[in-house]
Amino acid sequence: MVKKTYSYFPNGIDDWETMGDNKSNDLVLLLHGMDCGPQTVGNLANSVLNVWRSKKASSCFILIPHLPFHWKDSADLKKLSEEIVKHLNTLLLSKSINSFTIIGHSAGGVLAQSIFMISRNNGELGKILPANIRLVLISPLNQGWEISHHLPLSKKISWSAGKILIPLLSILEYIRAKCASRERRPLWIMQLQRGSPFLTWLRLQWLESKHTAPTVVQLLGSIDEIVSWRDMVDMVSGERFLYLNVPHSDHVTILNFDESTGLGQRRREIFEQSLTIEADEQEQTIQPWDVSLPPIEPQVERVVFVIHGIRDEGHWTQKIGLNARKIFVSENIGTKSEIAIITSSYGYFSMLEFLKYGKRMEKIHWLTNKYVEARRRYPNAKFSYIAHSNGTYLLAHALENYPDMNFERVIFAGSVVSFKYNWQKIVERYKRQQQNTNDENQLGEMRVLNFTATFDWVVGLLPMIADIFPLNWLFGPNLGGAGVIPFKSQDVEGGDSKIGSHSAAIQEDNWEFLAKFAVIDGPSPEIKKDDSTFRDDRTFPFTEPAIYFICPLVILLLLTIILFYLPYLAWTNLYLFWGVPIILLFVSGITVALLESSLAHLPIDERLKKRRHTKIILLITIAAILVWFFGIVGFLIYSDLWHDYYTGQGLRTISVATYFYVISKILTKV
């Protein structure tokens, strides 16, 4: 069945409000914000007409569409922009235009930018010179919204409650689309969340249009309680915008032009100023940030991202970066100033956080922001990406959902991406984009290399379970065990497995190999691997099909122990449950501390050898705890030996509650 294409304006411009002279050659498009309508921008329309009459001795034609901007509405903002542009182009077929002004408030300010980007080289609108186009953005969400500390408590609670309802609204939209046999529309408000694909596309479009940009004026309320300046101001894409401060104005009152007060009159004056101010009138504007952007470096030919994974802060990334720079110079590819290494860290990321889809999305938004910043700073460079563990997931998920992100070289180690990931789609899209570019510096062949390991138990347990069972509803899409089972796609290189565990491929003996693959340009370079560190098979149980059976069993066993067996012990034998592990850990801690202090005077080589004894003690301690858990305590739970020590339920309840608290703390650290 062919799905119907949804129209936001079935009757075209006839569905819109209009003001002014429809014969005028000056066109003004007014766009309202969330939970508003054309009536809320009436003050703006009257001021626009006043400016045209007083300063331009003419009138203008104002169009005000009814936008689907109720908070629970569904609308694809790109398609909404395309439909508005289509209707405007139809209108302009019967009239000529001297100037085009787009004015948008809040969400309408972001839509205004999208309309401009889509209108470039598009029909009649595309024929208007940038010098005759002006955008006036009033408290727009250029960086996107986020629930942060600047929000009042009431707003924070309401926004958080609304965010909880997002899955329900998505389900309702899915049902409506099915019943109407039409395409499914995303929730528009989620497209304005910080780091979203829509906003990333828009930011990259501004970078591409830097030589053909119109005059853009942004009005900022001084006391905006809904959107902070951090949400409204984008230093990267808005570097050339003109900014005007509107005093004593929040997100709503910035539109209040009530002349009974001096504030309303002042707001009107500033808005009218935004309609006429020019780029050379810098003394009337403000700079909303107190730091300077790094200079643009057009000479850089290669940018290499090196991104760490979970339970790691990525100190090793700088060492791989140094190898990449060294090889770039030694292979006569370029000079030191022509390669840039990005080893930024998104901070320590625990296993518990990794299992939360929302937390992973926060890190993806971090990555897309770093990518946009790098695109601005290095406009002529080709991009490479080396990643381990969660760093692989960040890029894979971003490439699938952010089609404007491009990397020519991709290297994954200890990957937690699904081995069913569709690399063919990504590589083919890259080829199409390269064919459409006019920049020879950007041409290249996309290559993807994936390292598996012979004994990667980290990937072989939790991420792998998402590839065995359809658990996207729980863990989110694209999670899996490509660090154990190679990608099925023919577009990915790397068949043999690196001998070792989760971090085997990012050890020092592999740094040069990673760096060469990332920076050597042209046809596929011949990079010889050390056969002694690679094997063409994996260690049992990380082989197929054994892992498909063992992984679920191990997960089930761990869940049974953590959620049922250990809480049962904490309830029935609390003194032994807490006493023995504490004593064992205390004794082992003192022993390890004494050993470490005794090694302080030794040379580094001997110290490393002696530390093996420390590891043995720790292993013996862990083994003793395990024996105690599954042996002695398992026997004691069937006896009444300790019954007299804890009568009553209160102490037992505290014991179990403390156990789960300790487990939660451990999971946030490992």
XYZ file of C-alpha atoms in Angstrom:
670
model
C 0.000 0.000 0.000
C 1.299 3.453 -0.956
C 1.192 5.786 2.007
C -0.434 9.176 1.549
C 1.768 12.244 1.723
C 0.565 14.490 4.491
C -0.055 18.168 3.691
C 0.208 20.766 6.424
C -1.603 23.343 4.283
C -4.083 21.536 1.986
C -5.324 24.833 0.522
C -1.915 26.434 0.232
C -1.592 30.109 1.130
C -5.367 30.338 1.442
C -4.919 28.640 4.827
C -2.663 31.467 6.015
C -3.402 34.854 7.571
C -2.375 37.879 5.485
C -1.823 41.574 6.179
C -0.635 44.559 4.197
C -0.649 45.065 0.446
C -0.777 41.846 -1.566
C 0.550 43.751 -4.577
C 3.706 44.828 -2.783
C 7.091 43.599 -3.994
C 8.328 43.246 -0.405
C 7.371 39.899 1.121
C 7.399 39.250 4.888
C 6.853 35.805 6.439
C 5.876 35.754 10.135
C 6.258 32.520 12.106
C 4.873 32.051 15.612
C 6.228 29.823 18.382
C 4.997 26.924 20.515
C 1.384 26.855 21.747
C 0.721 30.096 19.871
C -1.014 31.223 16.714
C -1.013 34.100 14.239
C -2.668 36.346 16.851
C 0.421 36.223 19.083
C 2.580 37.881 16.440
C 0.044 40.611 15.668
C 2.235 43.220 17.396
C 5.126 42.189 15.165
C 3.000 42.521 12.027
C 1.829 46.020 12.995
C 5.407 47.097 13.690
C 6.564 45.706 10.349
C 3.904 47.717 8.531
C 4.903 50.798 10.536
C 8.550 50.443 9.532
C 7.724 50.012 5.856
C 5.449 53.050 5.861
C 7.724 55.358 7.825
C 11.169 54.371 6.576
C 10.557 52.851 3.172
C 7.566 54.957 2.095
C 5.717 51.870 0.931
C 3.888 48.822 2.235
C 4.655 45.128 2.329
C 2.761 41.872 2.059
C 2.767 39.825 5.289
C 2.000 36.104 5.401
C 1.321 34.350 8.725
C 0.817 30.556 8.446
C -0.900 28.486 11.142
C 1.925 26.202 12.287
C 1.444 22.787 13.986
C 3.361 23.945 17.044
C 1.233 22.719 19.922
C 3.607 20.829 22.220
C 2.006 17.456 21.449
C 1.787 17.965 17.661
C 3.695 15.887 15.130
C 5.436 17.596 12.239
C 8.567 16.965 10.208
C 10.214 20.388 10.308
C 12.164 19.833 7.093
C 9.047 18.796 5.176
C 7.093 21.631 6.756
C 9.766 24.047 5.498
C 9.680 22.464 2.039
C 5.915 22.857 1.822
C 6.072 26.513 2.881
C 8.775 27.149 0.267
C 6.672 25.396 -2.381
C 3.640 27.593 -1.656
C 5.779 30.745 -1.651
C 7.310 29.803 -4.984
C 3.812 29.312 -6.389
C 2.853 32.784 -5.160
C 5.949 34.371 -6.701
C 5.180 32.984 -10.139
C 2.647 35.786 -10.534
C 4.676 38.624 -8.997
C 8.218 39.902 -8.698
C 9.934 40.362 -5.336
C 12.427 43.023 -4.254
C 13.022 41.771 -0.716
C 12.186 38.785 1.449
C 12.072 39.033 5.256
C 11.460 36.058 7.550
C 10.591 36.781 11.179
C 10.282 33.930 13.667
C 9.732 33.668 17.398
C 11.041 30.724 19.470
C 10.476 27.536 17.421
C 9.403 29.770 14.536
C 12.887 31.295 14.606
C 14.431 27.902 13.903
C 11.864 27.182 11.186
C 12.733 30.536 9.591
C 16.337 29.389 9.157
C 15.245 26.061 7.726
C 12.994 27.820 5.202
C 15.871 30.001 4.077
C 18.212 27.044 3.661
C 15.688 25.083 1.596
C 14.805 28.150 -0.490
C 18.382 28.560 -1.731
C 18.547 27.690 -5.446
C 14.915 26.600 -5.179
C 12.428 28.126 -7.628
C 11.595 31.821 -7.505
C 12.827 32.266 -3.933
C 16.231 30.993 -4.978
C 16.539 33.886 -7.429
C 16.410 36.519 -4.677
C 19.874 37.852 -3.907
C 21.128 37.237 -0.338
C 21.570 40.997 0.047
C 17.775 41.365 -0.262
C 16.987 38.698 2.343
C 16.759 39.320 6.087
C 16.069 36.957 8.973
C 14.879 38.322 12.313
C 15.050 35.631 14.996
C 13.356 36.331 18.327
C 14.505 34.012 21.139
C 15.104 31.077 18.777
C 16.301 27.679 20.000
C 19.385 27.628 17.766
C 21.299 25.225 20.012
C 18.181 23.288 20.997
C 16.385 22.907 24.298
C 17.469 20.865 27.272
C 16.160 20.470 30.813
C 18.777 22.380 32.773
C 19.238 24.260 36.032
C 18.355 27.641 34.548
C 14.691 26.609 34.283
C 12.324 27.600 37.111
C 11.265 24.637 39.237
C 7.722 24.658 37.830
C 9.010 24.640 34.246
C 11.547 21.927 35.035
C 8.813 19.694 36.473
C 6.415 20.320 33.576
C 9.122 19.793 30.920
C 10.298 16.598 32.629
C 6.715 15.319 32.802
C 6.226 16.175 29.137
C 9.395 14.302 28.209
C 8.048 11.195 29.948
C 4.956 11.388 27.712
C 7.037 11.429 24.506
C 6.914 7.614 23.963
C 3.131 7.643 24.421
C 2.719 10.486 21.932
C 4.912 8.615 19.446
C 2.698 5.540 19.786
C -0.447 7.632 19.245
C 1.058 9.197 16.115
C 1.968 5.729 14.831
C -1.649 4.585 15.321
C -3.034 7.711 13.615
C -0.685 7.260 10.669
C -1.659 3.599 10.295
C -5.376 4.354 10.419
C -5.059 7.162 7.857
C -2.647 5.173 5.625
C -0.224 8.089 5.642
C 3.430 8.537 6.456
C 4.374 8.785 10.100
C 5.418 12.231 11.342
C 7.934 12.773 14.141
C 7.211 14.970 17.154
C 8.369 18.431 16.174
C 9.500 19.381 19.669
C 12.012 16.503 19.770
C 13.572 17.827 16.561
C 14.512 20.943 18.517
C 16.188 19.026 21.323
C 19.864 19.813 21.677
C 22.004 17.749 19.317
C 19.076 16.516 17.175
C 19.675 15.531 13.524
C 17.556 18.477 12.332
C 19.552 21.067 14.277
C 22.845 19.461 13.270
C 21.794 19.661 9.617
C 20.834 23.307 10.063
C 24.145 24.188 11.736
C 26.121 22.516 8.950
C 24.021 24.333 6.348
C 25.008 27.667 7.887
C 28.668 26.688 7.618
C 28.220 25.849 3.933
C 26.380 29.104 3.189
C 28.900 31.429 4.835
C 29.667 33.145 1.518
C 26.007 33.595 0.526
C 24.424 34.330 3.901
C 21.739 37.003 4.312
C 21.547 39.561 7.103
C 20.517 37.732 10.276
C 19.491 39.651 13.394
C 18.782 37.842 16.646
C 16.864 39.339 19.570
C 17.693 38.020 23.032
C 15.482 38.539 26.075
C 17.601 39.511 29.061
C 15.623 37.411 31.572
C 14.332 34.540 29.447
C 13.071 31.934 31.919
C 12.328 29.219 29.345
C 15.274 29.377 26.954
C 18.718 30.413 28.171
C 21.201 32.306 26.030
C 23.131 29.052 25.832
C 20.110 27.493 24.109
C 19.524 30.482 21.835
C 23.046 31.397 20.780
C 25.144 29.109 18.605
C 28.683 30.420 18.391
C 29.520 28.107 15.500
C 26.678 28.730 13.057
C 25.754 32.188 14.351
C 29.213 33.682 14.254
C 28.140 36.333 11.720
C 24.709 37.091 13.215
C 23.886 40.500 14.677
C 22.648 40.304 18.273
C 20.396 42.796 20.050
C 19.607 42.635 23.759
C 15.992 43.277 24.778
C 16.063 44.468 28.427
C 13.589 43.276 31.056
C 12.112 40.716 28.664
C 11.503 37.000 29.001
C 10.435 34.425 26.424
C 6.862 35.718 26.264
C 7.026 39.405 27.177
C 9.600 40.030 24.448
C 6.536 40.211 22.159
C 4.628 42.586 24.460
C 4.659 46.037 22.856
C 2.151 47.611 25.228
C 2.944 51.323 24.991
C 1.369 52.082 28.383
C 4.737 51.145 29.856
C 8.174 52.249 28.833
C 9.283 48.621 28.506
C 6.755 47.883 25.752
C 7.822 50.955 23.823
C 11.489 50.001 24.177
C 10.802 46.450 22.912
C 9.015 47.840 19.876
C 11.918 50.151 19.095
C 14.449 47.330 19.296
C 12.305 45.091 17.080
C 11.913 47.847 14.491
C 15.659 48.420 14.664
C 16.203 44.742 13.785
C 14.342 45.325 10.499
C 16.770 47.978 9.302
C 20.120 47.457 11.064
C 23.034 46.588 8.792
C 26.144 44.493 9.327
C 28.412 47.575 9.520
C 26.496 48.940 12.537
C 28.352 46.716 15.018
C 28.405 49.354 17.759
C 24.654 48.867 18.278
C 24.916 45.098 18.801
C 26.200 42.873 21.596
C 28.450 39.829 21.669
C 26.538 37.233 23.722
C 29.542 35.038 24.497
C 32.687 35.926 26.415
C 35.098 33.571 24.669
C 36.583 33.687 21.213
C 36.164 30.906 18.696
C 39.362 29.186 17.538
C 40.600 30.483 14.179
C 39.615 28.715 10.966
C 42.479 26.580 9.600
C 41.866 25.992 5.888
C 45.305 24.410 5.409
C 44.355 21.300 7.432
C 43.841 18.333 5.108
C 43.113 15.533 7.589
C 41.225 15.496 10.900
C 41.432 12.372 13.067
C 38.927 11.792 15.872
C 40.125 9.317 18.526
C 37.249 8.543 20.920
C 37.329 6.318 24.004
C 34.672 3.985 25.388
C 33.021 3.184 28.706
C 34.847 2.977 32.045
C 37.625 5.040 30.527
C 38.664 8.678 30.209
C 40.703 8.135 27.067
C 44.286 8.958 28.044
C 45.470 6.493 25.382
C 43.739 8.461 22.625
C 46.450 11.119 22.626
C 49.113 8.487 22.024
C 47.339 7.159 18.949
C 46.926 10.762 17.848
C 50.674 11.316 18.131
C 51.276 8.243 15.966
C 48.810 9.528 13.362
C 50.584 12.886 13.170
C 53.992 11.185 12.964
C 52.926 8.902 10.098
C 51.184 11.770 8.284
C 54.522 13.593 8.181
C 56.862 10.605 7.676
C 54.826 9.270 4.730
C 55.077 12.737 3.101
C 51.296 13.132 3.126
C 51.579 16.596 4.636
C 53.125 18.738 7.346
C 52.280 18.905 11.045
C 50.123 21.960 10.455
C 48.038 20.061 7.892
C 46.688 17.430 10.280
C 44.502 17.936 13.347
C 43.880 15.402 16.092
C 40.714 15.534 18.222
C 40.910 13.462 21.392
C 38.220 15.205 23.425
C 36.706 13.169 26.228
C 33.021 12.963 27.119
C 33.995 11.937 30.646
C 33.824 8.696 32.573
C 30.873 6.589 31.376
C 29.877 3.660 33.579
C 28.329 0.370 32.487
C 25.008 1.326 34.073
C 24.903 4.604 32.134
C 25.854 2.755 28.963
C 22.805 0.511 29.267
C 20.516 3.564 29.290
C 19.595 4.639 25.762
C 18.967 8.230 26.865
C 22.445 8.519 28.383
C 24.025 7.184 25.201
C 22.061 9.757 23.197
C 23.528 12.535 25.356
C 27.014 11.398 24.327
C 25.942 11.208 20.674
C 24.791 14.819 20.919
C 28.212 15.625 22.379
C 29.890 13.969 19.383
C 27.746 15.746 16.793
C 28.553 19.078 18.432
C 32.287 18.291 18.247
C 31.841 17.348 14.593
C 30.115 20.641 13.739
C 32.817 22.598 15.565
C 35.500 20.692 13.638
C 33.744 21.300 10.305
C 33.784 25.013 10.999
C 37.450 25.059 12.022
C 38.744 22.697 9.315
C 36.504 23.341 6.274
C 38.776 21.642 3.709
C 39.724 18.502 5.631
C 38.856 14.847 5.240
C 37.749 13.206 8.466
C 38.856 9.928 10.063
C 37.502 8.227 13.175
C 39.202 5.766 15.523
C 37.031 4.509 18.370
C 36.869 1.913 21.094
C 33.816 0.419 22.826
C 31.091 3.052 23.338
C 32.935 5.375 20.962
C 32.040 2.969 18.156
C 28.352 3.137 19.057
C 28.390 6.934 19.080
C 29.536 7.125 15.458
C 27.486 4.208 14.110
C 24.254 5.591 15.547
C 25.168 9.108 14.409
C 25.945 8.018 10.833
C 22.570 6.321 10.595
C 20.571 9.281 11.927
C 22.722 12.248 10.888
C 23.149 11.920 7.099
C 25.214 15.116 6.926
C 28.061 13.614 8.969
C 30.859 12.194 6.812
C 33.985 10.235 7.701
C 36.306 8.857 5.044
C 38.113 6.427 7.360
C 36.436 4.563 10.227
C 38.243 2.170 12.601
C 36.353 0.287 15.323
C 37.926 -1.674 18.175
C 35.944 -3.558 20.805
C 32.805 -2.498 18.963
C 29.453 -2.537 20.774
C 27.548 -2.009 17.516
C 25.222 -4.649 16.112
C 27.002 -6.955 13.658
C 23.853 -6.574 11.498
C 24.496 -2.836 11.091
C 23.819 -1.656 7.532
C 27.224 -0.347 6.453
C 26.297 -0.695 2.793
C 23.721 2.095 3.178
C 26.294 4.362 4.857
C 29.040 3.719 2.278
C 26.688 4.206 -0.683
C 25.392 7.467 0.774
C 28.990 8.648 1.162
C 29.668 7.814 -2.502
C 26.605 9.785 -3.634
C 27.637 12.782 -1.565
C 31.156 12.674 -2.992
C 29.793 12.538 -6.535
C 27.734 15.663 -5.869
C 30.556 17.708 -4.377
C 32.532 20.202 -6.397
C 35.430 20.239 -3.963
C 38.233 17.943 -5.120
C 39.758 18.067 -1.636
C 36.691 16.287 -0.267
C 36.770 13.413 -2.764
C 37.795 10.035 -1.407
C 36.864 6.431 -0.809
C 35.155 5.530 2.447
C 36.777 2.589 4.193
C 35.656 0.871 7.378
C 37.868 -1.413 9.484
C 36.599 -3.431 12.433
C 38.724 -5.284 14.993
C 37.300 -8.248 16.840
C 39.064 -9.881 19.785
C 39.506 -13.539 20.651
C 38.251 -13.159 24.222
C 36.169 -9.971 24.488
C 33.940 -10.900 27.419
C 32.775 -7.268 27.854
C 31.119 -7.236 24.427
C 30.313 -10.941 24.562
C 27.945 -10.459 27.489
C 25.777 -7.351 27.655
C 25.944 -5.764 24.166
C 25.872 -9.164 22.487
C 22.524 -10.019 24.055
C 20.947 -7.221 21.974
C 22.019 -9.030 18.792
C 20.610 -12.374 19.944
C 17.188 -11.182 21.043
C 15.071 -8.321 19.623
C 15.712 -5.966 22.531
C 15.698 -2.609 20.703
C 12.707 -1.600 22.803
C 14.885 -1.988 25.907
C 18.406 -0.979 24.862
C 17.690 1.155 21.796
C 18.770 0.474 18.182
C 22.203 -0.486 16.823
C 23.577 -2.045 20.018
C 25.263 -5.415 19.583
C 28.385 -7.535 19.528
C 30.505 -6.575 16.507
C 33.525 -6.660 18.795
C 33.047 -10.441 18.955
C 31.181 -11.374 15.762
C 32.413 -9.478 12.652
C 30.033 -7.213 10.760
C 28.053 -9.105 8.119
C 28.447 -6.261 5.632
C 30.913 -6.745 2.781
C 31.849 -3.074 3.065
C 33.780 -3.660 6.309
C 37.389 -4.842 6.340
C 39.026 -6.932 9.020
C 38.502 -10.678 9.289
C 41.072 -11.923 11.775
C 40.701 -11.369 15.513
C 43.210 -9.582 17.681
C 44.479 -11.897 20.414
C 43.254 -10.590 23.743
C 40.217 -9.095 25.416
C 38.160 -5.906 25.066
C 41.101 -3.506 24.700
C 43.354 -5.733 22.615
C 43.152 -3.621 19.441
C 44.115 -0.351 21.157
C 47.291 -1.664 22.774
C 50.602 -0.086 21.859
C 51.601 -2.790 19.377
C 48.605 -1.767 17.222
C 48.882 2.027 17.390
C 50.894 2.381 14.199
C 48.477 0.152 12.304
C 45.486 2.217 13.456
C 47.218 5.477 12.595
C 48.207 4.347 9.094
C 44.710 3.263 8.210
C 43.369 6.610 9.417
C 45.701 8.963 7.536
C 47.014 7.242 4.397
C 45.072 8.611 1.449
C 44.306 7.317 -2.007
C 43.773 3.653 -2.892
C 43.647 1.050 -0.143
C 47.129 1.028 1.400
C 48.877 -2.268 2.034
C 49.267 -2.386 5.804
C 50.810 -5.599 7.068
C 49.529 -6.975 10.339
C 51.740 -8.841 12.762
C 50.491 -12.415 12.367
C 51.633 -13.319 15.868
C 49.023 -11.023 17.393
C 46.107 -12.082 15.175
C 44.129 -15.285 14.804
C 41.535 -16.359 12.280
C 39.297 -17.786 15.013
C 38.061 -16.789 18.465
C 38.323 -18.419 21.870
C 35.437 -20.536 23.128
C 32.748 -19.491 24.133
C 33.022 -16.463 21.815
C 32.596 -18.550 18.701
C 29.520 -19.095 16.597
C 27.105 -20.672 17.385
C 28.235 -21.257 20.993
C 27.935 -17.597 21.973
C 24.253 -17.538 21.005
C 23.542 -20.047 23.782
C 26.171 -19.184 26.394
C 25.622 -15.403 26.393
C 21.920 -15.613 27.423
C 22.716 -18.280 30.016
C 25.461 -16.179 31.621
C 23.233 -13.084 31.629
C 20.408 -15.096 33.168
C 22.766 -16.512 35.807
C 24.135 -13.069 36.716
C 20.650 -11.584 36.973
C 19.527 -14.488 39.150
C 22.491 -14.034 41.487
C 22.261 -10.236 41.701
C 18.486 -9.858 41.849
C 17.440 -13.003 43.759
C 20.197 -15.084 45.374
C 22.265 -12.328 46.985
C 19.216 -10.383 48.253
C 17.985 -13.667 49.757
C 21.295 -14.069 51.577
C 21.132 -10.462 52.744
C 17.683 -11.233 54.220
C 18.412 -14.576 55.860
C 22.065 -14.267 57.016
C 22.816 -10.589 57.232
C 25.695 -10.748 59.750
C 27.607 -13.325 57.767
C 26.525 -11.729 54.486
C 28.116 -8.401 55.408
C 30.776 -9.552 57.855
C 32.830 -11.998 55.814
C 33.221 -9.878 52.636
C 34.118 -6.801 54.673
C 36.799 -8.704 56.611
C 38.212 -10.286 53.426
C 38.324 -6.961 51.582
C 39.865 -5.220 54.596
C 42.609 -7.825 54.923
C 43.333 -7.889 51.195
C 43.371 -4.066 51.074
C 45.955 -3.883 53.858
C 48.019 -6.609 52.190
C 47.998 -4.851 48.818
C 48.891 -1.507 50.449
C 51.853 -3.085 52.251
C 53.058 -4.760 49.072
C 52.787 -1.532 47.078
C 54.741 0.406 49.707
C 57.442 -2.243 49.687
C 57.789 -1.905 45.903
C 58.175 1.876 45.865
C 61.991 1.785 45.958
C 62.363 -0.747 43.125
C 63.020 0.078 39.445
C 59.963 0.143 37.233
C 60.720 -3.196 35.513
C 61.096 -5.087 38.787
C 58.093 -3.304 40.235
C 55.908 -4.558 37.372
C 57.127 -8.113 37.923
C 56.472 -7.944 41.666
C 52.993 -6.568 41.094
C 52.009 -9.971 39.797
C 51.948 -11.070 43.446
C 49.518 -8.253 44.192
C 47.227 -9.449 41.420
C 47.425 -13.002 42.749
C 46.349 -11.828 46.212
C 43.424 -9.940 44.738
C 42.387 -12.983 42.698
C 42.606 -15.200 45.796
C 40.449 -12.697 47.689
C 37.819 -12.676 44.954
C 37.873 -16.454 44.798
C 37.445 -16.644 48.575
C 34.439 -14.352 48.410
C 32.899 -16.466 45.650
C 33.498 -19.672 47.586
C 31.919 -18.078 50.617
C 28.887 -16.905 48.654
C 28.160 -20.203 46.949
C 29.443 -22.567 49.610
C 29.450 -21.656 53.269
C 26.583 -19.186 53.133
C 24.585 -21.498 50.895
C 24.897 -24.100 53.643
C 24.146 -21.701 56.457
C 20.898 -20.418 54.984
C 19.345 -23.797 55.707
C 20.344 -23.790 59.360
C 18.976 -21.910 62.338
C 22.458 -21.118 63.660
C 22.095 -17.363 63.256
C 18.372 -17.080 63.849
C 18.730 -15.657 67.333
C 20.952 -12.797 66.086
C 18.343 -10.983 64.117
C 14.753 -11.339 65.150
C 12.258 -8.945 63.581
C 11.957 -7.709 59.977
C 13.370 -4.180 60.263
C 17.054 -5.100 60.297
C 16.591 -7.532 57.434
C 14.846 -4.876 55.368
C 17.711 -2.472 56.003
C 20.186 -5.190 54.988
C 18.483 -5.848 51.646
C 18.014 -2.133 50.955
C 21.687 -1.499 51.713
C 22.659 -4.338 49.378
C 20.785 -2.800 46.446
C 22.228 0.612 47.268
C 25.768 -0.809 47.191
C 25.063 -2.625 43.920
C 23.735 0.574 42.310
C 26.842 2.466 43.423
C 29.120 -0.248 42.073
C 27.334 -0.219 38.702
C 27.809 3.536 38.415
C 31.560 3.112 38.876
C 32.356 0.069 36.729
